Amino acid sequence: MIATGPVFYPGHWHRRYVVYALALGAIVVLYYVFALGRPGAMVHALEEYLSFLALVGALYVASGGIHVQVNAPGTPLTNVILLAVGAVLANLIATTGAAILLIRPYLSLNRGRIRPYHVVFFIIIVGNVGGALLPLGDPPLFLGFLRGVPFFWTFSHAWYVWSPSLLLLLSLFYVIDRRNQAVSTPPVTERPVLRILGLRNSAWVAVIVAAVFVDPQVFASVPEVRLGSWKMPFGVRELVMLFAAVCAYRFADPTALAGNGFSFEPIREVGWLFLGIFATMVPALEIAGSVAREHAHALDPSTFFWATGILSGFLDNAPTYVSFLAAALGEFELNPEIASNVQTFALHSGPFAEDTWIALQAISLAAVFFGALSYIGNAPNYLVKSIADGNGVEAPSFAGYLFRYAIPILTPLYLLIWLVLYSPWGVLS
């Protein structure tokens, strides 16, 4: 319905999407609780949703109080520089943080010449591909880190794919943007090229990012406490993020908020839609994970790459990553919930007959890169669309984004990565 609603019945959809998200999610919840007698699956999905919303919402609010003004003409070169900076920044404050921080100045920079492809490339580069180097960059990589993948493993196994991929995407964007002959609003001569308002909110962004690491699997000094089925630090992280968001909004620079045209509507829309998504994707993920585990012996890096990737584009890339990580370890009868098992698998330090890290690399790259395939592949995607819509910028519909832009732009990149690395002719085969 997220795909078809805005296309075939946009007025009705925008008035009633909350009802549909709740109703369709409720069907799955009730079925699991009463028909299957498995409320635990829904509780786990709710925990993941609350953690997701806490991080995305807190970063949205805190970053909304930082107004970046780029007083320069919106040219292809300026845009390439901003996108490249966003890709690097995504690894430090997460793709969500980088996207929220830079989308408004990016839109403002191109006022007068903005086109749908501007929004698409921003989502692809800043919201997804850019965050492939460090666990903090993208949710699936952070889940892998929490499960035992060493912190700098992703960097050492992704940089030589990330760099040329980013260069290819920026080059393609530059060629397309050069054909746009429209002229952006001219810069104001008396203003500096770069000006940042509300910089004090960066301290709250840092608090939110630091809260992500409050986990006993990351730091042994963090206590793990159980109260029934509730296992801390779940709830503690989220409260810290909520506190930081409230303080960031309460003490934000009013000029920065006004400059960003800040409102809660984009995060409200994301919150309701992803509530339905997190509920309805549970059975789909369970089926995918079950099939993958049953056929783990027949899975190779090539299969992991395409299966993880395609499902990441439509089922959210973080849980898809976890499902296929479990399948990869299952081939060697390793429990994915034991951090030492995951570390052994990542480092190929155990009694394996093959380079197991190749499968983990394929899963990691696919989860991050294919997250750009649709609006629901990764958290920042729909948020960027909502902000663009709120600023009067024409963003593609779900189907338009997928078929007109994402598939034509990204499929050649996916094929190239597969051919070079994982195909029968690839260097890692």
XYZ file of C-alpha atoms in Angstrom:
429
model
C 0.000 0.000 0.000
C 2.959 2.307 0.577
C 3.864 1.632 -3.058
C 0.407 1.971 -4.583
C -1.383 4.444 -2.310
C 0.410 7.667 -3.338
C 0.065 6.674 -7.021
C -3.537 5.481 -7.404
C -5.383 7.191 -4.546
C -3.042 9.867 -3.141
C -5.672 12.027 -1.421
C -7.275 9.103 0.382
C -3.891 7.600 1.238
C -2.475 10.749 2.836
C -5.625 11.173 4.920
C -5.856 7.532 6.003
C -2.327 6.058 5.965
C -2.252 5.911 9.775
C -5.414 3.787 9.786
C -4.002 1.395 7.178
C -0.649 1.066 8.954
C -2.348 0.242 12.243
C -4.980 -2.067 10.733
C -2.633 -4.138 8.593
C -0.068 -4.328 11.382
C -2.784 -5.380 13.829
C -3.787 -8.320 11.616
C -0.281 -9.778 11.859
C 0.041 -9.017 15.574
C -3.290 -10.667 16.428
C -2.462 -13.697 14.296
C 0.877 -14.219 16.028
C -0.503 -13.629 19.512
C -3.766 -15.597 19.351
C -3.525 -18.001 16.387
C 0.140 -18.988 16.718
C 0.531 -18.286 20.423
C 3.833 -16.507 19.785
C 3.610 -13.074 21.381
C 7.395 -13.077 21.837
C 7.937 -12.468 18.107
C 5.767 -9.373 18.270
C 7.432 -8.131 21.459
C 10.819 -8.449 19.768
C 9.530 -6.561 16.704
C 8.154 -3.851 19.001
C 11.506 -3.513 20.760
C 13.298 -3.128 17.431
C 10.719 -0.583 16.287
C 11.068 1.500 19.453
C 14.866 1.441 19.164
C 14.584 2.426 15.504
C 12.147 5.254 16.180
C 14.148 6.525 19.160
C 17.330 6.801 17.091
C 15.734 8.212 13.943
C 13.449 10.571 15.855
C 16.156 11.851 18.190
C 18.588 12.469 15.344
C 15.835 14.202 13.393
C 15.049 16.576 16.242
C 18.658 17.262 17.238
C 19.849 17.749 13.655
C 16.814 19.895 12.929
C 18.282 22.496 15.285
C 21.473 22.735 13.208
C 21.049 24.906 10.129
C 23.800 24.641 7.555
C 23.894 27.498 5.043
C 25.928 26.955 1.907
C 26.129 30.307 0.157
C 27.253 29.127 -3.242
C 25.659 28.517 -6.621
C 24.022 25.134 -7.051
C 26.347 23.668 -9.640
C 27.198 20.044 -10.464
C 30.609 20.417 -8.815
C 29.180 21.958 -5.633
C 26.621 19.171 -5.423
C 29.265 16.481 -5.895
C 31.345 17.969 -3.090
C 28.337 18.099 -0.742
C 27.340 14.507 -1.565
C 30.914 13.287 -1.029
C 31.113 15.069 2.340
C 27.772 13.505 3.276
C 29.023 10.030 2.351
C 32.033 10.388 4.648
C 29.967 11.989 7.413
C 27.484 9.105 7.237
C 30.087 6.809 8.790
C 30.515 9.098 11.795
C 26.960 10.165 12.682
C 25.048 7.436 10.805
C 23.333 7.719 7.458
C 20.234 9.035 9.226
C 22.151 11.823 10.966
C 24.063 12.840 7.841
C 20.919 12.802 5.704
C 18.920 14.918 8.137
C 21.777 17.378 8.607
C 22.490 17.942 4.914
C 19.220 17.432 3.031
C 17.892 20.935 3.702
C 21.044 22.830 2.653
C 21.235 20.529 -0.363
C 17.681 21.415 -1.373
C 18.277 25.102 -0.671
C 21.527 25.082 -2.646
C 19.674 23.874 -5.743
C 16.598 26.060 -5.382
C 15.466 26.938 -8.884
C 17.053 23.881 -10.507
C 16.031 21.063 -8.191
C 14.751 17.918 -9.919
C 13.645 14.494 -8.636
C 17.039 12.959 -9.478
C 18.654 15.284 -6.914
C 16.608 13.652 -4.146
C 17.272 10.148 -5.523
C 21.059 10.516 -5.624
C 21.064 12.062 -2.160
C 19.202 9.031 -0.790
C 21.496 6.595 -2.608
C 24.816 8.232 -1.691
C 24.290 9.907 1.691
C 21.443 7.760 2.995
C 22.854 4.372 2.041
C 26.070 3.629 0.122
C 28.051 6.255 2.029
C 27.588 4.473 5.351
C 29.261 1.185 4.386
C 32.621 1.738 6.103
C 31.896 1.636 9.841
C 29.272 -0.070 12.034
C 27.902 3.297 13.066
C 27.187 4.118 9.431
C 24.224 1.850 8.768
C 21.908 -0.168 11.075
C 22.735 -3.652 9.672
C 26.461 -3.111 10.200
C 25.866 -1.985 13.755
C 23.796 -5.101 14.439
C 26.712 -7.140 13.138
C 29.062 -5.243 15.445
C 26.835 -5.952 18.429
C 26.891 -9.629 17.505
C 30.679 -9.866 17.400
C 31.977 -8.449 14.098
C 35.101 -6.379 14.972
C 34.564 -2.611 14.749
C 37.057 -1.959 11.927
C 36.298 -5.206 10.059
C 33.780 -3.431 7.842
C 36.300 -0.742 6.926
C 39.042 -3.188 5.989
C 36.657 -5.337 3.919
C 34.577 -2.575 2.338
C 36.840 0.388 1.489
C 38.011 -1.064 -1.821
C 34.383 -1.559 -2.870
C 33.075 1.647 -1.295
C 35.613 3.950 -2.961
C 35.082 2.999 -6.626
C 31.331 2.615 -6.100
C 31.095 6.108 -4.633
C 33.249 7.484 -7.444
C 31.034 5.872 -10.081
C 27.837 7.209 -8.490
C 29.255 10.730 -8.109
C 30.495 10.667 -11.697
C 27.100 9.558 -12.991
C 25.391 12.251 -10.943
C 27.819 14.868 -12.305
C 27.066 13.875 -15.908
C 23.302 14.013 -15.309
C 23.474 17.266 -13.364
C 25.580 18.900 -16.103
C 22.636 18.450 -18.467
C 20.423 20.478 -16.144
C 20.674 23.958 -17.625
C 18.442 25.627 -15.041
C 20.144 28.199 -12.811
C 19.877 28.096 -9.013
C 19.109 31.093 -6.846
C 22.289 33.217 -6.858
C 24.308 33.415 -3.619
C 24.176 36.474 -1.370
C 27.428 38.371 -1.754
C 27.708 39.648 1.823
C 27.359 36.189 3.421
C 30.170 33.655 3.962
C 30.279 30.555 1.805
C 29.571 28.305 4.798
C 27.640 29.253 7.907
C 26.354 26.949 10.624
C 23.628 28.044 13.031
C 22.723 26.091 16.162
C 26.074 24.358 16.364
C 25.470 23.687 20.064
C 22.961 21.039 19.015
C 25.901 18.978 17.769
C 26.549 18.128 21.422
C 23.101 16.498 21.615
C 23.781 14.641 18.360
C 26.959 13.307 19.980
C 24.971 12.184 23.050
C 22.494 10.325 20.828
C 25.244 8.621 18.848
C 27.085 7.689 22.052
C 23.873 6.212 23.489
C 23.859 3.670 20.660
C 26.934 2.070 22.221
C 25.316 1.575 25.634
C 25.283 -2.187 25.381
C 27.009 -4.892 27.455
C 28.147 -6.592 24.234
C 30.062 -3.428 23.332
C 31.384 -2.456 26.758
C 31.611 -5.129 29.425
C 31.174 -2.455 32.115
C 27.564 -1.889 31.021
C 25.344 -4.036 33.269
C 22.806 -6.394 31.776
C 19.699 -6.571 33.935
C 16.585 -8.652 33.338
C 13.152 -7.701 34.599
C 11.010 -10.568 33.396
C 11.284 -10.623 29.599
C 12.632 -7.060 29.543
C 16.391 -7.074 29.180
C 18.272 -3.865 29.836
C 19.878 -1.810 28.363
C 16.857 -1.787 26.051
C 14.842 1.135 27.329
C 17.859 2.902 28.829
C 19.285 3.801 25.419
C 15.908 4.939 24.222
C 15.300 7.115 27.283
C 18.708 8.752 26.866
C 17.891 9.490 23.226
C 14.471 10.852 24.174
C 16.014 13.062 26.847
C 18.611 14.356 24.364
C 15.910 15.047 21.777
C 13.776 16.987 24.265
C 16.753 19.065 25.404
C 17.916 19.612 21.827
C 14.506 20.986 20.871
C 14.020 22.935 24.090
C 17.376 24.730 23.857
C 17.649 24.909 20.063
C 18.427 28.141 18.277
C 15.020 29.445 17.035
C 16.714 30.902 13.963
C 18.131 27.496 13.057
C 14.734 25.815 13.495
C 13.069 28.458 11.370
C 15.788 28.228 8.741
C 15.180 24.481 8.463
C 11.431 24.949 8.391
C 11.390 22.418 11.199
C 8.201 20.504 11.921
C 7.370 17.118 13.400
C 5.283 15.990 10.424
C 8.037 14.059 8.564
C 9.001 12.011 11.628
C 5.322 11.501 12.439
C 4.739 10.012 8.993
C 7.805 7.793 9.257
C 6.779 6.681 12.735
C 3.302 5.519 11.746
C 4.330 3.881 8.478
C 7.239 1.975 9.993
C 5.037 0.781 12.835
C 3.039 -1.081 10.203
C 6.209 -2.158 8.378
C 7.875 -3.649 11.459
C 4.762 -5.688 12.225
C 3.953 -6.919 8.731
C 7.538 -7.837 7.798
C 7.906 -10.359 10.651
C 6.421 -13.362 8.786
C 8.260 -12.453 5.578
C 11.577 -12.334 7.411
C 10.870 -15.600 9.226
C 10.143 -17.357 5.945
C 13.305 -15.939 4.362
C 15.430 -16.876 7.363
C 13.958 -20.380 7.568
C 14.554 -21.115 3.891
C 18.089 -19.717 4.115
C 18.963 -21.875 7.134
C 17.489 -25.004 5.567
C 19.575 -24.508 2.435
C 22.655 -22.975 4.061
C 24.910 -25.738 2.706
C 23.963 -24.721 -0.844
C 24.461 -20.977 -0.336
C 27.585 -19.303 -1.647
C 28.722 -15.641 -1.514
C 27.016 -14.967 -4.834
C 23.671 -16.200 -3.485
C 24.152 -14.339 -0.218
C 24.835 -11.124 -2.140
C 21.706 -11.233 -4.295
C 19.349 -12.738 -1.702
C 20.387 -10.351 1.075
C 20.337 -7.440 -1.332
C 16.951 -7.927 -2.952
C 15.211 -8.608 0.365
C 17.008 -5.632 1.965
C 15.454 -3.364 -0.628
C 11.916 -4.273 0.419
C 12.032 -5.732 3.942
C 14.351 -3.259 5.707
C 18.025 -4.076 5.511
C 18.813 -4.471 9.229
C 16.696 -7.560 10.037
C 17.519 -9.022 6.608
C 21.228 -8.780 7.446
C 20.656 -10.621 10.737
C 18.656 -13.384 9.016
C 21.365 -14.142 6.469
C 24.162 -13.792 8.998
C 22.417 -16.524 10.993
C 22.097 -18.643 7.844
C 25.804 -18.217 7.028
C 26.848 -19.318 10.522
C 24.289 -22.115 10.474
C 26.203 -23.890 7.725
C 28.968 -24.475 10.298
C 26.544 -25.123 13.170
C 27.585 -21.913 14.923
C 25.166 -20.041 17.165
C 24.880 -16.457 15.814
C 23.898 -15.201 19.277
C 27.402 -15.992 20.621
C 29.751 -13.108 19.848
C 32.883 -15.282 19.740
C 31.305 -17.418 17.011
C 30.607 -14.368 14.858
C 34.114 -13.024 15.447
C 35.641 -16.370 14.488
C 33.513 -16.453 11.342
C 34.462 -12.873 10.399
C 38.175 -13.390 10.948
C 38.297 -16.927 9.511
C 40.252 -18.013 12.578
C 38.517 -21.327 13.147
C 38.683 -24.768 11.524
C 36.963 -23.723 8.289
C 37.572 -25.195 4.865
C 36.888 -21.888 3.107
C 37.214 -18.136 3.513
C 34.051 -17.502 5.494
C 34.674 -13.753 5.617
C 33.730 -13.561 1.934
C 30.138 -14.557 2.752
C 30.007 -11.972 5.531
C 31.372 -9.312 3.182
C 28.735 -10.177 0.575
C 25.960 -9.948 3.181
C 27.284 -6.651 4.588
C 27.752 -4.895 1.253
C 24.420 -6.103 -0.080
C 22.489 -4.996 3.011
C 23.927 -1.472 2.812
C 23.986 -0.956 -0.964
C 20.601 -2.517 -1.725
C 19.003 -0.500 1.082
C 18.792 2.286 -1.504
C 16.596 0.216 -3.818
C 13.275 1.484 -2.423
C 11.947 4.009 0.056
C 11.463 1.314 2.708
C 14.891 -0.304 2.323
C 16.559 1.888 4.945
C 15.490 4.354 7.607
C 16.695 7.626 5.986
C 15.032 6.987 2.626
C 11.438 7.766 3.464
C 12.514 10.458 5.911
C 14.385 12.314 3.154
C 11.354 11.984 0.882
C 9.105 13.388 3.599
C 11.429 16.360 4.191
C 11.638 17.015 0.454
C 7.846 16.885 0.145
C 7.533 19.221 3.120
C 9.845 21.712 1.418
C 7.791 21.728 -1.761
C 10.295 19.638 -3.715
C 8.992 17.049 -6.137
C 10.201 13.660 -4.934
C 9.421 10.528 -6.976
C 6.586 8.249 -5.937
C 7.423 4.800 -4.579
C 7.050 3.202 -8.022
C 8.741 6.131 -9.745
C 11.721 5.955 -7.422
C 12.046 2.192 -7.913
C 11.520 1.813 -11.663
C 12.571 5.156 -13.105
C 15.626 5.806 -10.943
C 16.826 3.132 -8.497
C 16.789 0.106 -10.795
C 18.415 1.854 -13.803
C 21.040 3.590 -11.634
C 21.884 0.820 -9.183
C 21.514 -2.413 -11.161
C 24.709 -1.817 -13.201
C 26.574 -1.126 -9.941
C 25.247 -4.298 -8.326
C 26.160 -6.353 -11.381
C 29.648 -4.863 -11.484
C 30.293 -5.677 -7.822
C 28.992 -9.211 -8.344
C 31.050 -9.770 -11.499
C 34.279 -8.481 -9.950
C 33.931 -10.180 -6.555
C 31.442 -13.040 -6.334
C 30.627 -14.355 -9.808
C 32.325 -17.521 -11.098
C 34.833 -15.176 -12.742
C 35.233 -12.943 -9.676
C 38.471 -12.452 -7.791
C 37.009 -13.952 -4.595
C 35.446 -17.045 -6.176
